[in-house]
Coordinates of C-alpha atoms and ligand atoms in Angstrom, one line a residue:
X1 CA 49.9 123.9 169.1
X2 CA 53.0 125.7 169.7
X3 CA 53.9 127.4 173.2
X4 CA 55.9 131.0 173.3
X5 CA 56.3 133.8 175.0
X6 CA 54.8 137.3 173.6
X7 CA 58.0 139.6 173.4
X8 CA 56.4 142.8 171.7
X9 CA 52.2 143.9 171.1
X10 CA 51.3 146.2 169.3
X11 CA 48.1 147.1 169.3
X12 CA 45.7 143.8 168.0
X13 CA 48.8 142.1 166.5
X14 CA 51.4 140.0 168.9
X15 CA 55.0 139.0 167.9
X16 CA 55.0 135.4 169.9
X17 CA 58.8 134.0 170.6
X18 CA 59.3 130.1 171.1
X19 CA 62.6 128.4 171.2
X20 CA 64.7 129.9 169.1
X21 CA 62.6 130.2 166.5
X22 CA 62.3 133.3 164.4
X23 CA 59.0 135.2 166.4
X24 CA 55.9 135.1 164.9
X25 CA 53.2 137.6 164.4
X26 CA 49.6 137.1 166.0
X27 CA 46.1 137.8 166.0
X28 CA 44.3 136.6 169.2
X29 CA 41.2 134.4 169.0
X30 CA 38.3 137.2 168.9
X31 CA 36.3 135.8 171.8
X32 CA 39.6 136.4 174.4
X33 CA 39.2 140.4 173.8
X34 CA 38.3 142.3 177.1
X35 CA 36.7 139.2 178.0
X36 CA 38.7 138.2 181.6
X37 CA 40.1 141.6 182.2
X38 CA 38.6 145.4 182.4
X39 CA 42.4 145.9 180.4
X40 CA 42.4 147.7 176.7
X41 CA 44.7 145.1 176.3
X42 CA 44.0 140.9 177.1
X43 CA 47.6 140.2 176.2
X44 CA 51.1 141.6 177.4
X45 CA 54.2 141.5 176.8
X46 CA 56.0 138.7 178.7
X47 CA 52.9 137.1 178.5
X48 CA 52.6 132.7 178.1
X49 CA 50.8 131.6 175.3
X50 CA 49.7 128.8 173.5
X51 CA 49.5 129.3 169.8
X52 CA 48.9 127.7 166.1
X53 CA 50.5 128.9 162.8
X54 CA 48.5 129.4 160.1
X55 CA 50.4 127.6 157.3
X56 CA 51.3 129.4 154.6
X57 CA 51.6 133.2 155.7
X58 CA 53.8 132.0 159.1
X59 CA 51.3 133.7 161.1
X60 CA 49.6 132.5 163.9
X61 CA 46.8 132.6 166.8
X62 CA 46.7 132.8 169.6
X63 CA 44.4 130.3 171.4
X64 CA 45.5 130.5 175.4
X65 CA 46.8 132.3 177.5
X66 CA 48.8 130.7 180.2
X67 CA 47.9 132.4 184.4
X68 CA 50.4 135.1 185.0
X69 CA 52.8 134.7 187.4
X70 CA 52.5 138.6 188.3
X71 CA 51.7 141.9 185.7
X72 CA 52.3 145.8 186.0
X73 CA 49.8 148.1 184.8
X74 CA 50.2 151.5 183.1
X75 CA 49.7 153.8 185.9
X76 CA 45.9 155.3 184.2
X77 CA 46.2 158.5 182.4
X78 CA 42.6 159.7 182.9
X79 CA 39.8 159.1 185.0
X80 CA 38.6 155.8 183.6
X81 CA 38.3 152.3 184.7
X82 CA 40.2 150.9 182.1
X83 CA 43.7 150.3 182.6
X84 CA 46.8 148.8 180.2
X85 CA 48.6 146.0 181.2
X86 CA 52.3 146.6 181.1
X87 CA 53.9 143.4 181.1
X88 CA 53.3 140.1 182.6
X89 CA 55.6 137.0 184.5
X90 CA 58.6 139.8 185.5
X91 CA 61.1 138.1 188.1
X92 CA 62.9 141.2 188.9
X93 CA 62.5 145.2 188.6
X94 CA 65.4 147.2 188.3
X95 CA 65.1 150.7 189.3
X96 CA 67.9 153.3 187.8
X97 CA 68.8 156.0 190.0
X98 CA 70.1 159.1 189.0
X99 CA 71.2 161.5 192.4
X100 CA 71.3 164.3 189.9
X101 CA 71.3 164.7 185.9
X102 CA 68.2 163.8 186.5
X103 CA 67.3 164.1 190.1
X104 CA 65.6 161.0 191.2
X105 CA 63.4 161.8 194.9
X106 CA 63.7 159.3 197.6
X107 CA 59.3 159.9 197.0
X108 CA 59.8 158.5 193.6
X109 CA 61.8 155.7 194.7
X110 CA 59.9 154.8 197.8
X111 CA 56.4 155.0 195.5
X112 CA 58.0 152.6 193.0
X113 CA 59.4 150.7 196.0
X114 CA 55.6 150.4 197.5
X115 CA 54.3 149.5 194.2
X116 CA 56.7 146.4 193.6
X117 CA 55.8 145.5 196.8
X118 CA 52.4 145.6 196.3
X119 CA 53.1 143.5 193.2
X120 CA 55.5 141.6 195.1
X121 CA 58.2 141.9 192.9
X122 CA 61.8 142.0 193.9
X123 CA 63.3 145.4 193.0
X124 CA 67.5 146.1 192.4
X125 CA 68.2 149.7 192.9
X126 CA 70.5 150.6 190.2
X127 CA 72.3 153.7 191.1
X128 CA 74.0 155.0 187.6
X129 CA 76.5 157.9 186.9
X130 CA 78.4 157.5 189.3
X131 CA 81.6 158.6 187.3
X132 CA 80.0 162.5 187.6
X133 CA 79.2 162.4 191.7
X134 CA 81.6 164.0 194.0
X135 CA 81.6 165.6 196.9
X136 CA 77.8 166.4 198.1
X137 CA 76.3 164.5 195.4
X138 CA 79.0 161.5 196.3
X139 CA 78.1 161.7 199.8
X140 CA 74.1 161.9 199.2
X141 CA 74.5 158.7 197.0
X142 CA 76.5 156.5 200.0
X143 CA 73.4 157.7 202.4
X144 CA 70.6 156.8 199.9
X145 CA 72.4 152.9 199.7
X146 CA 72.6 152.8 203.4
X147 CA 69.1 153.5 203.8
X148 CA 68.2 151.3 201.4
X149 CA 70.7 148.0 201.6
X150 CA 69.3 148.5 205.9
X151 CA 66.0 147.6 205.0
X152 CA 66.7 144.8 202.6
X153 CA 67.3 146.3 199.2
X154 CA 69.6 144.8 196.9
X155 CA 72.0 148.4 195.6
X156 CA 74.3 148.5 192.9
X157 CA 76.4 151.2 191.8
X158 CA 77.5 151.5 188.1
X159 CA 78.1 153.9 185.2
X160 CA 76.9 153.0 182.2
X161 CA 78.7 155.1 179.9
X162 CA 82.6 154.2 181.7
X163 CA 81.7 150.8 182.0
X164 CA 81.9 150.6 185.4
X165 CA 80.5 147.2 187.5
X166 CA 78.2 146.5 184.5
X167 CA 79.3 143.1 185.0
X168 CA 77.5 142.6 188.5
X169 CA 74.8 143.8 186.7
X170 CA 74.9 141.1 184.2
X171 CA 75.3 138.5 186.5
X172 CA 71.8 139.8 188.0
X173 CA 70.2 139.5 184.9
X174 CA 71.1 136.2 183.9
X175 CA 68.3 134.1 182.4
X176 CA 65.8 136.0 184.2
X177 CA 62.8 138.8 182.6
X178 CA 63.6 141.9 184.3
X179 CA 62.2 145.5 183.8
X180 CA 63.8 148.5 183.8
X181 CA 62.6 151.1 184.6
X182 CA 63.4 155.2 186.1
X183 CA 63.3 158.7 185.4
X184 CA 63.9 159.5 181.6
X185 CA 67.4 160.3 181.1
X186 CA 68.8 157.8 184.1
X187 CA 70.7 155.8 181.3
X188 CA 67.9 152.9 181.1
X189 CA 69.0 152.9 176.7
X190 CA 72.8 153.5 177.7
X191 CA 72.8 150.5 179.8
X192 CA 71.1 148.2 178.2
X193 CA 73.3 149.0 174.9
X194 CA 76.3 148.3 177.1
X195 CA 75.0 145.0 177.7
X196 CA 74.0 144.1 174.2
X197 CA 75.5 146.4 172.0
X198 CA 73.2 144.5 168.9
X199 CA 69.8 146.3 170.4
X200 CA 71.0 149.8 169.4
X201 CA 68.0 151.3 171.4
X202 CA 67.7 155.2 171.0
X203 CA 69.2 157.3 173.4
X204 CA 67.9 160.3 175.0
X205 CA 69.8 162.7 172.6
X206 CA 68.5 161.2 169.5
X207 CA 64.9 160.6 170.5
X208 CA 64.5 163.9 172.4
X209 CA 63.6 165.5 169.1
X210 CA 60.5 163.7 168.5
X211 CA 59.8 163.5 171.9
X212 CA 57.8 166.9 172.8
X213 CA 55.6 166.3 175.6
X214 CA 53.3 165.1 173.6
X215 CA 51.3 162.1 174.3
X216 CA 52.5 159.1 172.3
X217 CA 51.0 155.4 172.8
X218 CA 54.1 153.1 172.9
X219 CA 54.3 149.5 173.8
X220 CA 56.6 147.5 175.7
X221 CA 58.9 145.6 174.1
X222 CA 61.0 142.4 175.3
X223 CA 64.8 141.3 174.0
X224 CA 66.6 138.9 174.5
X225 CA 70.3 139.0 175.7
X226 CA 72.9 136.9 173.8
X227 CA 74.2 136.0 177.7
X228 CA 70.4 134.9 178.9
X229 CA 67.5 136.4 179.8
X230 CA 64.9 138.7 178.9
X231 CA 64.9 142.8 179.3
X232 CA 61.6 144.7 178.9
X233 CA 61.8 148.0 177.5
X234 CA 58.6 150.1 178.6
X235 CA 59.7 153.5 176.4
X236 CA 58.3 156.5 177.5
X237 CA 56.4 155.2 180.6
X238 CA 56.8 156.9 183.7
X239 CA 55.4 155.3 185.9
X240 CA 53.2 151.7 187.5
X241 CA 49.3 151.9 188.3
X242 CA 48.9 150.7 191.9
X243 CA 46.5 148.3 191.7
X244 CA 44.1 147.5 195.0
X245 CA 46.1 149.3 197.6
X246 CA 44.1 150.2 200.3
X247 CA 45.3 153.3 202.1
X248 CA 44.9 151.9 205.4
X249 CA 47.4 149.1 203.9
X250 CA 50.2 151.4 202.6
X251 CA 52.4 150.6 205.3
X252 CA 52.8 147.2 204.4
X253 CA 54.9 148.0 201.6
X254 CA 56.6 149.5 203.3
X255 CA 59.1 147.4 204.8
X256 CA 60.5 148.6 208.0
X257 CA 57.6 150.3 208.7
X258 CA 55.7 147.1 208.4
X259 CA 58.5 145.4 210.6
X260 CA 57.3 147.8 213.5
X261 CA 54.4 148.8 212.9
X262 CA 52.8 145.7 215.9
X263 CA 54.5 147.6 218.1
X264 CA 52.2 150.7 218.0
X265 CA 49.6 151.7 220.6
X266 CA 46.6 151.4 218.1
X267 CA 45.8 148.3 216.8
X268 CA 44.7 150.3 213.5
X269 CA 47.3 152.7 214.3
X270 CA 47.9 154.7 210.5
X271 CA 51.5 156.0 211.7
X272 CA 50.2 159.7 211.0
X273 CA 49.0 160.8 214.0
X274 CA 48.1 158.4 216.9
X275 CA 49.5 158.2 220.1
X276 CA 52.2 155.5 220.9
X277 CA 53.2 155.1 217.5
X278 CA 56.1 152.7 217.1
X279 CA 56.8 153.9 213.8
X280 CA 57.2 158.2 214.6
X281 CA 59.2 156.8 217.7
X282 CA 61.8 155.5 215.8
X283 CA 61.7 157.9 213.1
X284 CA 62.6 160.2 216.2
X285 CA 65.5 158.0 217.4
X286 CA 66.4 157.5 213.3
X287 CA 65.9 154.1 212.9
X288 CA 63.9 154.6 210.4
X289 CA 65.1 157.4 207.9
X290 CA 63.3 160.7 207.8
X291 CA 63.2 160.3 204.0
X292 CA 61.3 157.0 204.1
X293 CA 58.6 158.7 206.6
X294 CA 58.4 161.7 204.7
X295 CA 57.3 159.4 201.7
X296 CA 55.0 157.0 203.4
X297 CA 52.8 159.9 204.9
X298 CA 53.1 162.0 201.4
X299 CA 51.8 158.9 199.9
X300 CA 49.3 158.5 202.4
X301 CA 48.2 162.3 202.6
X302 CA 48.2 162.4 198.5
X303 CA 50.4 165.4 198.7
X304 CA 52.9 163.9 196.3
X305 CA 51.2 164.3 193.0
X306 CA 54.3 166.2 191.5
X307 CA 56.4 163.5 191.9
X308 CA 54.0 161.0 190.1
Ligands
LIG1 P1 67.0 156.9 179.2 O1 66.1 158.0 178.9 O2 66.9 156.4 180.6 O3 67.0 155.8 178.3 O4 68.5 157.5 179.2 P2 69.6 157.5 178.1 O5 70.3 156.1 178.1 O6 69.1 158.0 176.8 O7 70.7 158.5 178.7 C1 70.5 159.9 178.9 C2 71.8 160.6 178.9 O8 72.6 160.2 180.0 C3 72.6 160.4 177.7 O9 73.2 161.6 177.3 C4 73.7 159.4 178.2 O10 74.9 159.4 177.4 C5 73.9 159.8 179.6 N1 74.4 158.7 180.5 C6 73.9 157.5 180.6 N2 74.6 156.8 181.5 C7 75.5 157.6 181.9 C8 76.6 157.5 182.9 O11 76.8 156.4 183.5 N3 77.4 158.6 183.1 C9 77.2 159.7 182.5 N4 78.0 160.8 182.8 N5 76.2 159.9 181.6 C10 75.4 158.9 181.3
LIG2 ZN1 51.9 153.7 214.4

């Protein structure tokens, strides 16, 4: 029995990575399938497995799978049950930012924000292109860190094509699984090229062609980098399924709002509309940002379905 990590599915048919080792492709042991999991997939990428190769055709199966520290889940593209594990044991999430070329909305970051909360998974705010901002864009940029680096979030600003502070970046990712993730067309290829040139993923401009809106089943993928540590590559997804979030628990992942929220009048107080509210009080006397409000009660309300 060997032990490895599962660094790319697809479909019924893992690539399994131990040591250094070339990977090796496996089945899964038949009576695993949808058995633990209402998932259309058992196994994950990042996923902790025990496995035996099959002698001659250096193949293997899998014959357990290890408890996952943590797992994302496709966010579910109909009205189904069944959802897709997106990758499993994750120690970090980094989220590019673009403030324009594509805009990225403080909803969209506060969402993702909620979810790795919810998943309690640290999350580095990556905010790339920064060799293009000036002036208002410049300016919105500087208030978006301070928002964020107040309530706790790690912020990092870099530009991927210049070269600029990728090494801080690196230092981040060192021997730990991290996921990036954003917007299509933040850079997530470009940077990850810069750091390890030998991936060669496909940038925007080359895959754009084959890309037409149309809907196309892709799988994550894990590498390794040559300085340590793993990346996941999730092409083409846009966003994480929140799993079990209750509304009425929403502000929990929230931080600051969480931080305040025993101050409120109402015991079940939902920050929307009660009287003595600790939370609209100090949105008043912007403490907490206007931005980070708006998003919570969007969330809350279901009124942000465009951003999604
Ligand atoms: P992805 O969809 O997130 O993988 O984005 P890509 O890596 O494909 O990048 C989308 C476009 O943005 C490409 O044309 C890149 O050259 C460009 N791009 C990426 N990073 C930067 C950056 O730091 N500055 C500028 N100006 N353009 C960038
Ligand atoms: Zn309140």
């Amino acid at each position: 029995m060997k032990k490895g990590v599962i660094i790319k599915s697809t479909g019924n048919l893992y690539l399994v990575r131990s040591d250094d080792e070339p990977p090796v492709l496996c089945k899964i042991k038949g009576k695993f399938r949808l058995e633990e999991f209402q998932a259309t997939n058992p196994v994950a990428v990042g996923d902790k497995v025990a496995y035996e190769v099959e002698n001659k055709e250096n193949t293997g199966i899998i014959t357990k799978i290890f408890d996952r520290k943590n797992y994302i889940i496709r966010k579910s593209t109909n009205l189904s049950k069944q959802t897709q594990i997106l990758a499993a044991n994750i120690d970090q999430l980094l989220l590019l930012v673009t403030i324009d070329y594509p805009v990225t909305t403080t909803v969209f970051i506060d969402r993702f924000l909620a979810t790795a909360e919810a998943y309690n998974i640290p999350v580095i705010l990556v905010f790339n292109k920064i060799d293009i901002y000036h002036d208002k864009l410049s300016i919105e940029m500087t208030n978006l860190i301070e928002i964020y680096s107040k309530i706790g979030y790690k912020t990092v600003k870099i530009s991927a094509k210049e070269n600029e502070n990728l090494d801080e970046i690196k230092n981040l990712l060192i021997d730990k699984t991290s996921l990036i993730s954003g917007h299509s067309g933040v850079g997530k290829s470009t940077l990850i090229n810069r750091l390890e040139p030998a991936l060669n993923l496909k940038t925007a401009e080359i895959s754009s062609a084959h890309n037409t809106g149309k809907h196309i089943t892709t799988f994550a993928e894990m590498h390794k980098f040559s300085f340590g540590g793993y990346v996941i590559d999730t092409p083409g997804i846009r966003g994480f399924g929140l799993a079990n979030i209750e509304k009425d628990e929403l502000y929990h992942f929230f931080r600051e709002i969480f931080a305040l929220s025993s101050q409120c009048q109402y015991y079940n107080c939902t920050h929307i509309h009660e009287p003595g509210c600790a939370i609209k009080d100090a949105v008043n006397k912007e403490i907490i940002a206007h931005s980070r409000y708006h998003s919570y009660t969007s969330i809350f309300l279901n009124k942000d379905e465009k951003y999604r």
